[in-house]
Short mmCIF file of N, CA and C in Angstrom, two decimals:
data_model
loop_
_atom_site.label_atom_id
_atom_site.label_comp_id
_atom_site.label_asym_id
_atom_site.label_seq_id
_atom_site.Cartn_x
_atom_site.Cartn_y
_atom_site.Cartn_z
N MET A 1 35.90 36.14 25.11
CA MET A 1 36.37 34.92 25.72
C MET A 1 35.35 33.83 25.45
N GLY A 2 35.81 32.65 25.04
CA GLY A 2 34.93 31.53 24.75
C GLY A 2 34.65 30.69 25.98
N LEU A 3 33.96 29.60 25.75
CA LEU A 3 33.66 28.67 26.84
C LEU A 3 34.92 27.97 27.31
N ARG A 4 34.98 27.67 28.57
CA ARG A 4 36.11 26.94 29.14
C ARG A 4 35.85 25.45 29.01
N TYR A 5 36.93 24.69 28.80
CA TYR A 5 36.83 23.24 28.79
C TYR A 5 36.67 22.76 30.23
N SER A 6 35.67 21.93 30.48
CA SER A 6 35.42 21.40 31.82
C SER A 6 35.64 19.90 31.85
N VAL A 7 36.24 19.43 32.94
CA VAL A 7 36.39 18.00 33.17
C VAL A 7 35.03 17.47 33.59
N PHE A 8 34.59 16.37 32.97
CA PHE A 8 33.32 15.73 33.29
C PHE A 8 33.59 14.53 34.19
N ILE A 9 32.94 14.47 35.34
CA ILE A 9 33.09 13.34 36.26
C ILE A 9 31.92 12.41 36.02
N ASP A 10 32.19 11.24 35.48
CA ASP A 10 31.15 10.28 35.12
C ASP A 10 30.79 9.42 36.32
N SER A 11 29.65 9.70 36.94
CA SER A 11 29.25 8.97 38.14
C SER A 11 28.89 7.52 37.85
N ASP A 12 28.69 7.15 36.59
CA ASP A 12 28.42 5.75 36.24
C ASP A 12 29.67 4.89 36.40
N HIS A 13 30.86 5.51 36.36
CA HIS A 13 32.11 4.75 36.43
C HIS A 13 32.74 4.74 37.82
N HIS A 14 32.11 5.37 38.78
CA HIS A 14 32.57 5.26 40.16
C HIS A 14 31.35 5.15 41.06
N LYS A 15 31.54 4.68 42.24
CA LYS A 15 30.42 4.38 43.13
C LYS A 15 29.86 5.59 43.87
N GLY A 16 30.50 6.72 43.75
CA GLY A 16 30.08 7.89 44.50
C GLY A 16 29.21 8.84 43.71
N ALA A 17 28.77 9.89 44.39
CA ALA A 17 28.01 10.96 43.77
C ALA A 17 28.97 12.00 43.21
N THR A 18 28.51 12.75 42.23
CA THR A 18 29.30 13.83 41.65
C THR A 18 28.82 15.15 42.24
N PHE A 19 29.76 15.94 42.76
CA PHE A 19 29.45 17.26 43.30
C PHE A 19 29.73 18.30 42.23
N GLY A 20 28.82 19.27 42.09
CA GLY A 20 29.01 20.35 41.13
C GLY A 20 28.69 21.69 41.76
N CYS A 21 28.98 22.73 41.05
CA CYS A 21 28.66 24.09 41.47
C CYS A 21 27.14 24.22 41.61
N ALA A 22 26.68 24.79 42.70
CA ALA A 22 25.24 24.94 42.93
C ALA A 22 24.59 25.89 41.93
N TYR A 23 25.37 26.77 41.32
CA TYR A 23 24.82 27.78 40.43
C TYR A 23 24.75 27.31 38.98
N CYS A 24 25.80 26.62 38.50
CA CYS A 24 25.83 26.25 37.08
C CYS A 24 26.00 24.75 36.85
N LYS A 25 26.16 23.98 37.91
CA LYS A 25 26.29 22.50 37.87
C LYS A 25 27.57 22.00 37.22
N THR A 26 28.57 22.86 37.04
CA THR A 26 29.87 22.40 36.55
C THR A 26 30.45 21.43 37.57
N HIS A 27 30.90 20.27 37.10
CA HIS A 27 31.43 19.24 37.99
C HIS A 27 32.68 19.74 38.72
N LEU A 28 32.74 19.40 40.03
CA LEU A 28 33.86 19.83 40.87
C LEU A 28 34.62 18.67 41.49
N SER A 29 33.91 17.65 41.96
CA SER A 29 34.57 16.53 42.63
C SER A 29 33.60 15.37 42.78
N SER A 30 34.08 14.33 43.44
CA SER A 30 33.29 13.12 43.67
C SER A 30 33.20 12.84 45.16
N SER A 31 32.11 12.23 45.58
CA SER A 31 31.97 11.88 47.00
C SER A 31 33.01 10.86 47.43
N THR A 32 33.61 10.15 46.49
CA THR A 32 34.66 9.18 46.82
C THR A 32 35.95 9.88 47.24
N LEU A 33 36.06 11.19 47.00
CA LEU A 33 37.25 11.96 47.34
C LEU A 33 37.09 12.77 48.63
N VAL A 34 35.97 12.56 49.33
CA VAL A 34 35.75 13.24 50.61
C VAL A 34 36.65 12.61 51.66
N ILE A 35 37.46 13.44 52.31
CA ILE A 35 38.32 12.99 53.40
C ILE A 35 37.55 13.05 54.71
N SER A 36 36.79 14.15 54.90
CA SER A 36 36.01 14.31 56.12
C SER A 36 34.81 15.22 55.86
N LYS A 37 33.69 14.91 56.52
CA LYS A 37 32.49 15.75 56.45
C LYS A 37 32.33 16.60 57.71
N ASP A 38 33.32 16.57 58.59
CA ASP A 38 33.26 17.26 59.87
C ASP A 38 33.92 18.64 59.83
N TYR A 39 33.59 19.44 58.84
CA TYR A 39 34.18 20.77 58.69
C TYR A 39 33.09 21.81 58.60
N ARG A 40 33.46 23.06 58.92
CA ARG A 40 32.54 24.19 58.83
C ARG A 40 33.18 25.26 57.94
N GLY A 41 32.37 25.81 57.07
CA GLY A 41 32.81 26.90 56.22
C GLY A 41 32.08 28.18 56.59
N LYS A 42 32.19 29.17 55.75
CA LYS A 42 31.53 30.46 56.00
C LYS A 42 30.01 30.32 55.98
N THR A 43 29.50 29.35 55.19
CA THR A 43 28.05 29.18 55.02
C THR A 43 27.48 28.00 55.78
N GLY A 44 28.30 27.32 56.56
CA GLY A 44 27.81 26.15 57.32
C GLY A 44 28.68 24.93 57.08
N ASP A 45 28.04 23.76 56.96
CA ASP A 45 28.77 22.50 56.79
C ASP A 45 29.64 22.52 55.54
N ALA A 46 30.76 21.78 55.63
CA ALA A 46 31.71 21.73 54.53
C ALA A 46 32.41 20.38 54.52
N TYR A 47 32.97 20.02 53.36
CA TYR A 47 33.71 18.76 53.20
C TYR A 47 35.18 19.07 52.94
N LEU A 48 36.06 18.30 53.59
CA LEU A 48 37.49 18.34 53.27
C LEU A 48 37.70 17.37 52.12
N MET A 49 38.22 17.85 51.00
CA MET A 49 38.34 17.06 49.77
C MET A 49 39.80 16.84 49.40
N ASP A 50 40.05 15.69 48.81
CA ASP A 50 41.39 15.37 48.34
C ASP A 50 41.70 16.05 47.00
N GLN A 51 40.70 16.14 46.14
CA GLN A 51 40.92 16.68 44.80
C GLN A 51 39.66 17.40 44.32
N VAL A 52 39.85 18.52 43.62
CA VAL A 52 38.76 19.30 43.04
C VAL A 52 39.20 19.73 41.65
N VAL A 53 38.28 19.72 40.68
CA VAL A 53 38.58 20.12 39.30
C VAL A 53 37.69 21.29 38.90
N ASN A 54 38.00 21.88 37.77
CA ASN A 54 37.20 22.95 37.17
C ASN A 54 37.07 24.18 38.08
N ILE A 55 38.20 24.56 38.68
CA ILE A 55 38.20 25.71 39.58
C ILE A 55 39.27 26.71 39.17
N ILE A 56 39.11 27.92 39.67
CA ILE A 56 40.12 28.97 39.58
C ILE A 56 40.49 29.31 41.02
N GLN A 57 41.77 29.41 41.30
CA GLN A 57 42.21 29.77 42.64
C GLN A 57 42.42 31.27 42.75
N GLY A 58 41.93 31.82 43.84
CA GLY A 58 42.12 33.23 44.11
C GLY A 58 43.50 33.50 44.70
N LYS A 59 43.69 34.71 45.14
CA LYS A 59 44.95 35.15 45.73
C LYS A 59 45.17 34.44 47.07
N LYS A 60 46.42 34.06 47.34
CA LYS A 60 46.77 33.43 48.62
C LYS A 60 46.76 34.49 49.72
N VAL A 61 46.08 34.16 50.82
CA VAL A 61 46.00 35.06 51.98
C VAL A 61 46.13 34.24 53.26
N HIS A 62 46.62 34.89 54.31
CA HIS A 62 46.64 34.25 55.63
C HIS A 62 45.28 34.46 56.27
N ARG A 63 44.73 33.35 56.83
CA ARG A 63 43.44 33.41 57.49
C ARG A 63 43.51 32.71 58.84
N GLN A 64 43.01 33.37 59.86
CA GLN A 64 42.92 32.76 61.18
C GLN A 64 41.61 31.99 61.25
N MET A 65 41.71 30.70 61.58
CA MET A 65 40.53 29.85 61.72
C MET A 65 40.52 29.24 63.11
N ILE A 66 39.50 28.48 63.42
CA ILE A 66 39.36 27.89 64.75
C ILE A 66 40.58 27.04 65.12
N THR A 67 41.10 26.28 64.17
CA THR A 67 42.20 25.35 64.46
C THR A 67 43.58 25.94 64.22
N GLY A 68 43.67 27.21 63.87
CA GLY A 68 44.97 27.83 63.67
C GLY A 68 45.00 28.79 62.50
N ARG A 69 46.21 29.22 62.15
CA ARG A 69 46.41 30.17 61.06
C ARG A 69 46.89 29.41 59.83
N TYR A 70 46.31 29.75 58.67
CA TYR A 70 46.60 29.04 57.43
C TYR A 70 46.84 30.02 56.30
N LEU A 71 47.63 29.59 55.32
CA LEU A 71 47.74 30.28 54.04
C LEU A 71 46.76 29.57 53.13
N VAL A 72 45.73 30.29 52.66
CA VAL A 72 44.66 29.69 51.87
C VAL A 72 44.37 30.55 50.65
N SER A 73 43.63 29.98 49.71
CA SER A 73 43.09 30.76 48.60
C SER A 73 41.67 30.29 48.35
N ASP A 74 40.78 31.25 48.10
CA ASP A 74 39.42 30.89 47.74
C ASP A 74 39.45 30.15 46.41
N ILE A 75 38.50 29.23 46.23
CA ILE A 75 38.38 28.54 44.95
C ILE A 75 37.01 28.87 44.36
N MET A 76 37.02 29.21 43.07
CA MET A 76 35.81 29.59 42.37
C MET A 76 35.56 28.63 41.21
N CYS A 77 34.28 28.40 40.92
CA CYS A 77 33.91 27.62 39.75
C CYS A 77 34.48 28.32 38.52
N HIS A 78 35.16 27.57 37.66
CA HIS A 78 35.80 28.23 36.51
C HIS A 78 34.80 28.60 35.42
N GLN A 79 33.56 28.11 35.53
CA GLN A 79 32.56 28.41 34.51
C GLN A 79 31.77 29.69 34.86
N CYS A 80 31.29 29.78 36.11
CA CYS A 80 30.45 30.92 36.48
C CYS A 80 31.11 31.89 37.45
N GLY A 81 32.22 31.49 38.08
CA GLY A 81 32.96 32.38 38.96
C GLY A 81 32.50 32.44 40.41
N HIS A 82 31.47 31.66 40.77
CA HIS A 82 31.01 31.66 42.17
C HIS A 82 32.01 30.93 43.06
N CYS A 83 32.22 31.47 44.25
CA CYS A 83 33.11 30.85 45.23
C CYS A 83 32.43 29.58 45.75
N VAL A 84 33.18 28.48 45.81
CA VAL A 84 32.64 27.20 46.29
C VAL A 84 33.39 26.69 47.51
N GLY A 85 34.47 27.37 47.92
CA GLY A 85 35.25 26.94 49.08
C GLY A 85 36.63 27.55 49.06
N TRP A 86 37.61 26.80 49.57
CA TRP A 86 39.00 27.27 49.57
C TRP A 86 39.97 26.12 49.55
N LYS A 87 41.24 26.47 49.28
CA LYS A 87 42.33 25.50 49.28
C LYS A 87 43.29 25.87 50.40
N TYR A 88 43.73 24.85 51.15
CA TYR A 88 44.77 25.03 52.16
C TYR A 88 46.13 24.91 51.48
N HIS A 89 46.96 25.93 51.61
CA HIS A 89 48.31 25.87 51.05
C HIS A 89 49.35 25.56 52.12
N LYS A 90 49.20 26.19 53.28
CA LYS A 90 50.20 26.00 54.35
C LYS A 90 49.53 26.20 55.70
N SER A 91 49.94 25.38 56.65
CA SER A 91 49.46 25.51 58.02
C SER A 91 50.60 25.95 58.93
N ASP A 92 50.30 26.86 59.85
CA ASP A 92 51.29 27.27 60.84
C ASP A 92 51.28 26.35 62.06
N VAL A 93 50.29 25.46 62.13
CA VAL A 93 50.13 24.54 63.26
C VAL A 93 50.61 23.15 62.84
N LYS A 94 51.54 22.61 63.59
CA LYS A 94 52.19 21.34 63.23
C LYS A 94 51.19 20.19 63.04
N ASN A 95 50.22 20.05 63.96
CA ASN A 95 49.29 18.92 63.85
C ASN A 95 48.17 19.15 62.83
N GLN A 96 48.22 20.26 62.10
CA GLN A 96 47.24 20.54 61.04
C GLN A 96 47.86 20.49 59.64
N LYS A 97 49.10 20.05 59.54
CA LYS A 97 49.81 20.00 58.26
C LYS A 97 49.13 19.07 57.25
N TYR A 98 48.34 18.09 57.73
CA TYR A 98 47.67 17.15 56.82
C TYR A 98 46.68 17.86 55.89
N LYS A 99 46.28 19.08 56.21
CA LYS A 99 45.34 19.83 55.38
C LYS A 99 46.01 20.48 54.18
N GLU A 100 47.32 20.60 54.21
CA GLU A 100 48.03 21.29 53.13
C GLU A 100 47.79 20.58 51.80
N GLY A 101 47.41 21.37 50.80
CA GLY A 101 47.12 20.83 49.47
C GLY A 101 45.72 20.27 49.33
N LYS A 102 44.92 20.33 50.39
CA LYS A 102 43.55 19.82 50.37
C LYS A 102 42.58 20.98 50.16
N TYR A 103 41.32 20.64 49.88
CA TYR A 103 40.30 21.62 49.54
C TYR A 103 39.11 21.53 50.49
N ILE A 104 38.44 22.64 50.68
CA ILE A 104 37.16 22.68 51.38
C ILE A 104 36.10 23.04 50.35
N LEU A 105 35.06 22.20 50.26
CA LEU A 105 33.87 22.53 49.47
C LEU A 105 32.74 22.77 50.45
N GLU A 106 32.11 23.93 50.35
CA GLU A 106 31.01 24.26 51.25
C GLU A 106 29.71 23.67 50.72
N VAL A 107 29.03 22.91 51.58
CA VAL A 107 27.83 22.17 51.19
C VAL A 107 26.77 23.09 50.59
N ALA A 108 26.59 24.28 51.13
CA ALA A 108 25.58 25.22 50.63
C ALA A 108 25.91 25.75 49.24
N LEU A 109 27.16 25.59 48.81
CA LEU A 109 27.59 26.16 47.53
C LEU A 109 27.79 25.11 46.44
N ILE A 110 27.50 23.84 46.78
CA ILE A 110 27.62 22.76 45.80
C ILE A 110 26.30 22.02 45.70
N ALA A 111 26.16 21.23 44.64
CA ALA A 111 24.96 20.43 44.43
C ALA A 111 25.36 19.07 43.91
N GLN A 112 24.51 18.09 44.16
CA GLN A 112 24.76 16.75 43.62
C GLN A 112 24.29 16.74 42.17
N CYS A 113 25.16 16.31 41.27
CA CYS A 113 24.85 16.30 39.84
C CYS A 113 24.51 14.88 39.40
N LYS A 114 23.73 14.78 38.35
CA LYS A 114 23.38 13.46 37.82
C LYS A 114 24.32 13.06 36.74
#
């Protein structure tokens, strides 16, 4: 298997920082796409993101969380395979539907890229 094509997020063309995988620095998203910084993941603080690139989605599973039950899939860096967070696919709680289609990036698993 050869190298995967990765989307490059050029921080010179937007006002935000570029977030990448903490292990291999593959670009994942931009700070301009952060919806909220008030989230917790398995490793601590996390960001709710509107869009994430250069990932592979794992198998969809139901997970019970503090705010309800969700259908989610872990998201892994497509270059090195490390888990960086998860994607919300479906919420069983009516007032949590806004999370559907959004991503969680765990702060401990990402790094700011130059």
